[in-house]
């Protein structure tokens, strides 16, 4: 299982004396040159903390990493990949500074493809926004993109900003689950324990879609 998350604009300010070490981040050798080009001198000397603690937006509040069991966090360390404008792709425990950056597909698309294509996950659960999804398209036959809809007295409409909250809740559910999903059907089974869901099969080069229907 690989869970793709976006970063968040909201961030906590790390404290302490440790500073950024690009070579110790995930995919260090593959992404070092691009990270070095995008990194400012000021950020290179800024204090760092685990990425999962730096990102503080709605999704990460719902995920509530610090309250997870040690086993759930260990699963998250193996399963979660955060797509970042400045760092490309991060694991939750990667040490990063507080930064501001807008992602550019041209910076990352060709650079991310080789290392991420090589991950070989059975199932990829895509919780990214379209902006971040553009930098790497995983194999659609084993990718499930998560969409969120609101059901208001039978009228179904797309949820935009608050969709992050429910994607965070789904991620938390997957980390806590007794089973690790290896197929879209198994993902649906787990998600259905807390959400009203619909699963749409992959077709015409598009991924599978898991719709969370709220209300």
PDB file of C-alpha atoms in Angstrom:
ATOM      1  CA  UNK A   1       0.000   0.000   0.000  1.00  0.00           C
ATOM      2  CA  UNK A   2       1.221   3.451  -0.957  1.00  0.00           C
ATOM      3  CA  UNK A   3      -0.762   6.504   0.190  1.00  0.00           C
ATOM      4  CA  UNK A   4      -0.042   9.708  -1.734  1.00  0.00           C
ATOM      5  CA  UNK A   5      -0.717  12.899   0.213  1.00  0.00           C
ATOM      6  CA  UNK A   6      -0.389  16.587  -0.682  1.00  0.00           C
ATOM      7  CA  UNK A   7       1.507  18.915   1.663  1.00  0.00           C
ATOM      8  CA  UNK A   8      -0.316  21.775   3.393  1.00  0.00           C
ATOM      9  CA  UNK A   9       0.063  25.524   3.190  1.00  0.00           C
ATOM     10  CA  UNK A  10      -0.245  25.692   6.959  1.00  0.00           C
ATOM     11  CA  UNK A  11       2.975  24.654   8.685  1.00  0.00           C
ATOM     12  CA  UNK A  12       4.429  24.549  12.176  1.00  0.00           C
ATOM     13  CA  UNK A  13       7.759  26.223  12.838  1.00  0.00           C
ATOM     14  CA  UNK A  14      10.432  23.697  13.838  1.00  0.00           C
ATOM     15  CA  UNK A  15      12.581  24.500  16.850  1.00  0.00           C
ATOM     16  CA  UNK A  16      16.034  23.357  17.780  1.00  0.00           C
ATOM     17  CA  UNK A  17      19.515  23.340  16.319  1.00  0.00           C
ATOM     18  CA  UNK A  18      19.222  20.585  13.686  1.00  0.00           C
ATOM     19  CA  UNK A  19      19.282  21.886  10.114  1.00  0.00           C
ATOM     20  CA  UNK A  20      18.396  20.427   6.726  1.00  0.00           C
ATOM     21  CA  UNK A  21      20.444  17.559   5.307  1.00  0.00           C
ATOM     22  CA  UNK A  22      19.247  16.846   1.775  1.00  0.00           C
ATOM     23  CA  UNK A  23      21.177  13.608   1.495  1.00  0.00           C
ATOM     24  CA  UNK A  24      19.160  12.083   4.346  1.00  0.00           C
ATOM     25  CA  UNK A  25      15.753  12.732   2.797  1.00  0.00           C
ATOM     26  CA  UNK A  26      13.866   9.983   0.959  1.00  0.00           C
ATOM     27  CA  UNK A  27      15.168   9.395  -2.586  1.00  0.00           C
ATOM     28  CA  UNK A  28      18.209  11.445  -1.600  1.00  0.00           C
ATOM     29  CA  UNK A  29      20.439  10.548  -4.550  1.00  0.00           C
ATOM     30  CA  UNK A  30      17.698  10.730  -7.191  1.00  0.00           C
ATOM     31  CA  UNK A  31      16.312  14.114  -6.136  1.00  0.00           C
ATOM     32  CA  UNK A  32      19.387  15.826  -4.722  1.00  0.00           C
ATOM     33  CA  UNK A  33      20.171  18.028  -7.741  1.00  0.00           C
ATOM     34  CA  UNK A  34      16.623  19.376  -8.122  1.00  0.00           C
ATOM     35  CA  UNK A  35      16.233  19.959  -4.390  1.00  0.00           C
ATOM     36  CA  UNK A  36      19.556  21.816  -4.297  1.00  0.00           C
ATOM     37  CA  UNK A  37      18.495  24.092  -7.158  1.00  0.00           C
ATOM     38  CA  UNK A  38      15.187  25.005  -5.506  1.00  0.00           C
ATOM     39  CA  UNK A  39      16.514  25.473  -1.974  1.00  0.00           C
ATOM     40  CA  UNK A  40      17.379  28.962  -0.768  1.00  0.00           C
ATOM     41  CA  UNK A  41      20.426  29.635   1.387  1.00  0.00           C
ATOM     42  CA  UNK A  42      18.210  30.795   4.249  1.00  0.00           C
ATOM     43  CA  UNK A  43      16.189  27.585   4.272  1.00  0.00           C
ATOM     44  CA  UNK A  44      19.358  25.497   4.176  1.00  0.00           C
ATOM     45  CA  UNK A  45      20.206  26.904   7.614  1.00  0.00           C
ATOM     46  CA  UNK A  46      16.673  26.791   9.060  1.00  0.00           C
ATOM     47  CA  UNK A  47      15.700  24.382  11.862  1.00  0.00           C
ATOM     48  CA  UNK A  48      13.945  21.166  10.852  1.00  0.00           C
ATOM     49  CA  UNK A  49      11.374  18.722  12.198  1.00  0.00           C
ATOM     50  CA  UNK A  50       9.647  15.601  10.808  1.00  0.00           C
ATOM     51  CA  UNK A  51       7.506  16.484   7.785  1.00  0.00           C
ATOM     52  CA  UNK A  52       4.447  14.958   9.448  1.00  0.00           C
ATOM     53  CA  UNK A  53       4.888  17.431  12.324  1.00  0.00           C
ATOM     54  CA  UNK A  54       5.634  20.442  10.105  1.00  0.00           C
ATOM     55  CA  UNK A  55       2.506  20.157   7.953  1.00  0.00           C
ATOM     56  CA  UNK A  56      -0.431  21.426  10.006  1.00  0.00           C
ATOM     57  CA  UNK A  57      -3.344  21.792   7.552  1.00  0.00           C
ATOM     58  CA  UNK A  58      -6.811  20.247   7.660  1.00  0.00           C
ATOM     59  CA  UNK A  59      -5.723  16.866   6.294  1.00  0.00           C
ATOM     60  CA  UNK A  60      -2.934  16.526   8.850  1.00  0.00           C
ATOM     61  CA  UNK A  61      -5.174  17.615  11.699  1.00  0.00           C
ATOM     62  CA  UNK A  62      -7.617  14.858  10.740  1.00  0.00           C
ATOM     63  CA  UNK A  63      -4.806  12.323  10.400  1.00  0.00           C
ATOM     64  CA  UNK A  64      -3.641  13.291  13.936  1.00  0.00           C
ATOM     65  CA  UNK A  65      -0.353  11.432  13.634  1.00  0.00           C
ATOM     66  CA  UNK A  66       0.812  11.929  17.223  1.00  0.00           C
ATOM     67  CA  UNK A  67      -2.218  10.115  18.638  1.00  0.00           C
ATOM     68  CA  UNK A  68      -1.712   6.996  16.508  1.00  0.00           C
ATOM     69  CA  UNK A  69      -0.260   3.847  18.043  1.00  0.00           C
ATOM     70  CA  UNK A  70       3.393   3.012  17.446  1.00  0.00           C
ATOM     71  CA  UNK A  71       2.308   0.248  15.052  1.00  0.00           C
ATOM     72  CA  UNK A  72       0.081   2.592  13.031  1.00  0.00           C
ATOM     73  CA  UNK A  73       2.865   5.180  12.789  1.00  0.00           C
ATOM     74  CA  UNK A  74       5.293   2.494  11.638  1.00  0.00           C
ATOM     75  CA  UNK A  75       2.843   1.525   8.891  1.00  0.00           C
ATOM     76  CA  UNK A  76       2.549   5.192   7.956  1.00  0.00           C
ATOM     77  CA  UNK A  77       6.314   5.578   7.725  1.00  0.00           C
ATOM     78  CA  UNK A  78       6.359   2.759   5.156  1.00  0.00           C
ATOM     79  CA  UNK A  79       3.166   3.674   3.313  1.00  0.00           C
ATOM     80  CA  UNK A  80       2.803   7.475   3.161  1.00  0.00           C
ATOM     81  CA  UNK A  81       4.479   9.587   0.509  1.00  0.00           C
ATOM     82  CA  UNK A  82       3.992  13.368   0.637  1.00  0.00           C
ATOM     83  CA  UNK A  83       4.410  15.229  -2.642  1.00  0.00           C
ATOM     84  CA  UNK A  84       6.186  18.539  -2.022  1.00  0.00           C
ATOM     85  CA  UNK A  85       6.841  21.596  -4.172  1.00  0.00           C
ATOM     86  CA  UNK A  86      10.302  22.043  -2.681  1.00  0.00           C
ATOM     87  CA  UNK A  87      11.400  18.477  -1.944  1.00  0.00           C
ATOM     88  CA  UNK A  88       9.545  16.400  -4.545  1.00  0.00           C
ATOM     89  CA  UNK A  89       8.566  13.426  -2.404  1.00  0.00           C
ATOM     90  CA  UNK A  90       8.925  12.926   1.339  1.00  0.00           C
ATOM     91  CA  UNK A  91       8.368  10.239   3.922  1.00  0.00           C
ATOM     92  CA  UNK A  92       6.627  11.319   7.172  1.00  0.00           C
ATOM     93  CA  UNK A  93       9.814  11.239   9.238  1.00  0.00           C
ATOM     94  CA  UNK A  94      11.961  13.220   6.777  1.00  0.00           C
ATOM     95  CA  UNK A  95      13.357  16.287   8.546  1.00  0.00           C
ATOM     96  CA  UNK A  96      12.356  19.520   6.770  1.00  0.00           C
ATOM     97  CA  UNK A  97      12.071  23.256   7.544  1.00  0.00           C
ATOM     98  CA  UNK A  98       8.992  25.463   7.390  1.00  0.00           C
ATOM     99  CA  UNK A  99       8.864  26.670   3.779  1.00  0.00           C
ATOM    100  CA  UNK A 100       6.626  28.348   1.225  1.00  0.00           C
ATOM    101  CA  UNK A 101       6.614  27.169  -2.381  1.00  0.00           C
ATOM    102  CA  UNK A 102       4.223  26.538  -5.248  1.00  0.00           C
ATOM    103  CA  UNK A 103       4.720  23.314  -7.124  1.00  0.00           C
ATOM    104  CA  UNK A 104       5.784  23.417 -10.755  1.00  0.00           C
ATOM    105  CA  UNK A 105       5.184  20.314 -12.807  1.00  0.00           C
ATOM    106  CA  UNK A 106       8.205  21.165 -14.956  1.00  0.00           C
ATOM    107  CA  UNK A 107      10.502  20.953 -11.911  1.00  0.00           C
ATOM    108  CA  UNK A 108       9.493  17.471 -10.872  1.00  0.00           C
ATOM    109  CA  UNK A 109       7.665  15.410 -13.500  1.00  0.00           C
ATOM    110  CA  UNK A 110      10.670  13.847 -15.221  1.00  0.00           C
ATOM    111  CA  UNK A 111      12.727  13.697 -12.015  1.00  0.00           C
ATOM    112  CA  UNK A 112      10.134  11.888  -9.889  1.00  0.00           C
ATOM    113  CA  UNK A 113       9.123   9.307 -12.471  1.00  0.00           C
ATOM    114  CA  UNK A 114      12.092   6.868 -12.187  1.00  0.00           C
ATOM    115  CA  UNK A 115      12.211   6.532  -8.362  1.00  0.00           C
ATOM    116  CA  UNK A 116       8.441   6.513  -7.856  1.00  0.00           C
ATOM    117  CA  UNK A 117       7.763   4.120 -10.735  1.00  0.00           C
ATOM    118  CA  UNK A 118      10.173   1.752  -9.027  1.00  0.00           C
ATOM    119  CA  UNK A 119       8.309   1.580  -5.723  1.00  0.00           C
ATOM    120  CA  UNK A 120       6.243  -1.412  -6.815  1.00  0.00           C
ATOM    121  CA  UNK A 121       3.243  -0.978  -4.504  1.00  0.00           C
ATOM    122  CA  UNK A 122       0.325  -3.418  -4.861  1.00  0.00           C
ATOM    123  CA  UNK A 123      -2.177  -0.604  -4.334  1.00  0.00           C
ATOM    124  CA  UNK A 124      -1.747   3.175  -4.615  1.00  0.00           C
ATOM    125  CA  UNK A 125      -4.264   5.379  -2.813  1.00  0.00           C
ATOM    126  CA  UNK A 126      -4.127   8.889  -4.245  1.00  0.00           C
ATOM    127  CA  UNK A 127      -5.312  11.631  -1.888  1.00  0.00           C
ATOM    128  CA  UNK A 128      -3.560  14.471  -3.739  1.00  0.00           C
ATOM    129  CA  UNK A 129      -5.156  17.534  -5.251  1.00  0.00           C
ATOM    130  CA  UNK A 130      -4.977  17.848  -9.048  1.00  0.00           C
ATOM    131  CA  UNK A 131      -2.041  20.274  -8.807  1.00  0.00           C
ATOM    132  CA  UNK A 132       0.130  17.764  -7.000  1.00  0.00           C
ATOM    133  CA  UNK A 133      -1.224  14.773  -8.916  1.00  0.00           C
ATOM    134  CA  UNK A 134       0.174  16.259 -12.137  1.00  0.00           C
ATOM    135  CA  UNK A 135       3.814  15.689 -11.169  1.00  0.00           C
ATOM    136  CA  UNK A 136       3.537  11.884 -11.123  1.00  0.00           C
ATOM    137  CA  UNK A 137       0.880   9.614 -12.611  1.00  0.00           C
ATOM    138  CA  UNK A 138       1.026   6.135 -11.140  1.00  0.00           C
ATOM    139  CA  UNK A 139      -0.168   2.989 -12.930  1.00  0.00           C
ATOM    140  CA  UNK A 140      -3.941   3.592 -13.253  1.00  0.00           C
ATOM    141  CA  UNK A 141      -4.833  -0.100 -13.010  1.00  0.00           C
ATOM    142  CA  UNK A 142      -3.600  -0.234  -9.412  1.00  0.00           C
ATOM    143  CA  UNK A 143      -4.309   3.376  -8.399  1.00  0.00           C
ATOM    144  CA  UNK A 144      -7.434   4.494  -6.550  1.00  0.00           C
ATOM    145  CA  UNK A 145      -7.996   8.260  -6.524  1.00  0.00           C
ATOM    146  CA  UNK A 146     -10.091   9.471  -3.598  1.00  0.00           C
ATOM    147  CA  UNK A 147     -12.908  11.936  -4.287  1.00  0.00           C
ATOM    148  CA  UNK A 148     -15.272  13.493  -1.759  1.00  0.00           C
ATOM    149  CA  UNK A 149     -18.925  14.398  -2.300  1.00  0.00           C
ATOM    150  CA  UNK A 150     -21.697  15.845  -0.144  1.00  0.00           C
ATOM    151  CA  UNK A 151     -25.176  14.340  -0.138  1.00  0.00           C
ATOM    152  CA  UNK A 152     -27.674  17.036   0.784  1.00  0.00           C
ATOM    153  CA  UNK A 153     -31.175  15.540   0.761  1.00  0.00           C
ATOM    154  CA  UNK A 154     -30.380  13.466  -2.307  1.00  0.00           C
ATOM    155  CA  UNK A 155     -28.460  16.182  -4.152  1.00  0.00           C
ATOM    156  CA  UNK A 156     -24.832  15.101  -4.550  1.00  0.00           C
ATOM    157  CA  UNK A 157     -22.141  17.750  -5.064  1.00  0.00           C
ATOM    158  CA  UNK A 158     -18.350  17.919  -4.895  1.00  0.00           C
ATOM    159  CA  UNK A 159     -16.729  18.979  -1.629  1.00  0.00           C
ATOM    160  CA  UNK A 160     -13.646  21.115  -2.233  1.00  0.00           C
ATOM    161  CA  UNK A 161     -11.638  22.412   0.758  1.00  0.00           C
ATOM    162  CA  UNK A 162     -13.144  20.104   3.378  1.00  0.00           C
ATOM    163  CA  UNK A 163     -12.322  17.119   1.193  1.00  0.00           C
ATOM    164  CA  UNK A 164      -8.865  17.306   2.796  1.00  0.00           C
ATOM    165  CA  UNK A 165     -10.395  16.552   6.186  1.00  0.00           C
ATOM    166  CA  UNK A 166     -12.031  13.356   4.957  1.00  0.00           C
ATOM    167  CA  UNK A 167      -8.923  12.241   3.099  1.00  0.00           C
ATOM    168  CA  UNK A 168      -7.029  12.685   6.354  1.00  0.00           C
ATOM    169  CA  UNK A 169      -9.640  10.611   8.179  1.00  0.00           C
ATOM    170  CA  UNK A 170      -9.413   7.893   5.526  1.00  0.00           C
ATOM    171  CA  UNK A 171      -5.618   7.832   5.812  1.00  0.00           C
ATOM    172  CA  UNK A 172      -5.906   7.478   9.582  1.00  0.00           C
ATOM    173  CA  UNK A 173      -8.393   4.630   9.163  1.00  0.00           C
ATOM    174  CA  UNK A 174      -6.028   2.795   6.798  1.00  0.00           C
ATOM    175  CA  UNK A 175      -3.103   3.125   9.193  1.00  0.00           C
ATOM    176  CA  UNK A 176      -5.196   1.767  12.070  1.00  0.00           C
ATOM    177  CA  UNK A 177      -6.854  -1.043  10.112  1.00  0.00           C
ATOM    178  CA  UNK A 178      -6.199  -4.658  11.082  1.00  0.00           C
ATOM    179  CA  UNK A 179      -5.686  -5.409   7.377  1.00  0.00           C
ATOM    180  CA  UNK A 180      -3.524  -3.682   4.789  1.00  0.00           C
ATOM    181  CA  UNK A 181      -5.534  -3.350   1.548  1.00  0.00           C
ATOM    182  CA  UNK A 182      -3.905  -4.870  -1.511  1.00  0.00           C
ATOM    183  CA  UNK A 183      -6.727  -4.278  -3.995  1.00  0.00           C
ATOM    184  CA  UNK A 184      -9.417  -1.665  -4.691  1.00  0.00           C
ATOM    185  CA  UNK A 185     -12.040  -4.088  -3.360  1.00  0.00           C
ATOM    186  CA  UNK A 186     -10.190  -4.467  -0.049  1.00  0.00           C
ATOM    187  CA  UNK A 187      -9.827  -0.685   0.172  1.00  0.00           C
ATOM    188  CA  UNK A 188     -13.576  -0.320  -0.316  1.00  0.00           C
ATOM    189  CA  UNK A 189     -14.234  -2.843   2.440  1.00  0.00           C
ATOM    190  CA  UNK A 190     -12.097  -0.913   4.948  1.00  0.00           C
ATOM    191  CA  UNK A 191     -13.349   2.529   3.929  1.00  0.00           C
ATOM    192  CA  UNK A 192     -16.975   1.376   4.127  1.00  0.00           C
ATOM    193  CA  UNK A 193     -16.570   0.738   7.851  1.00  0.00           C
ATOM    194  CA  UNK A 194     -16.630   4.518   8.406  1.00  0.00           C
ATOM    195  CA  UNK A 195     -17.812   6.089   5.146  1.00  0.00           C
ATOM    196  CA  UNK A 196     -20.615   5.773   2.635  1.00  0.00           C
ATOM    197  CA  UNK A 197     -18.545   4.810  -0.423  1.00  0.00           C
ATOM    198  CA  UNK A 198     -18.753   4.003  -4.099  1.00  0.00           C
ATOM    199  CA  UNK A 199     -15.958   2.381  -6.089  1.00  0.00           C
ATOM    200  CA  UNK A 200     -15.564   3.004  -9.833  1.00  0.00           C
ATOM    201  CA  UNK A 201     -13.413   0.716 -11.954  1.00  0.00           C
ATOM    202  CA  UNK A 202     -10.411   2.010 -13.875  1.00  0.00           C
ATOM    203  CA  UNK A 203     -11.108   2.589 -17.553  1.00  0.00           C
ATOM    204  CA  UNK A 204      -9.814   4.538 -20.557  1.00  0.00           C
ATOM    205  CA  UNK A 205      -6.448   5.182 -18.896  1.00  0.00           C
ATOM    206  CA  UNK A 206      -8.045   6.694 -15.797  1.00  0.00           C
ATOM    207  CA  UNK A 207      -7.493   5.260 -12.296  1.00  0.00           C
ATOM    208  CA  UNK A 208     -10.042   3.631 -10.076  1.00  0.00           C
ATOM    209  CA  UNK A 209     -12.076   6.145  -8.062  1.00  0.00           C
ATOM    210  CA  UNK A 210     -13.236   5.776  -4.482  1.00  0.00           C
ATOM    211  CA  UNK A 211     -15.994   8.274  -3.760  1.00  0.00           C
ATOM    212  CA  UNK A 212     -16.599   9.192  -0.126  1.00  0.00           C
ATOM    213  CA  UNK A 213     -20.155  10.481   0.177  1.00  0.00           C
ATOM    214  CA  UNK A 214     -20.661  12.655   3.235  1.00  0.00           C
ATOM    215  CA  UNK A 215     -24.096  13.294   4.741  1.00  0.00           C
TER     216      UNK A 215
END
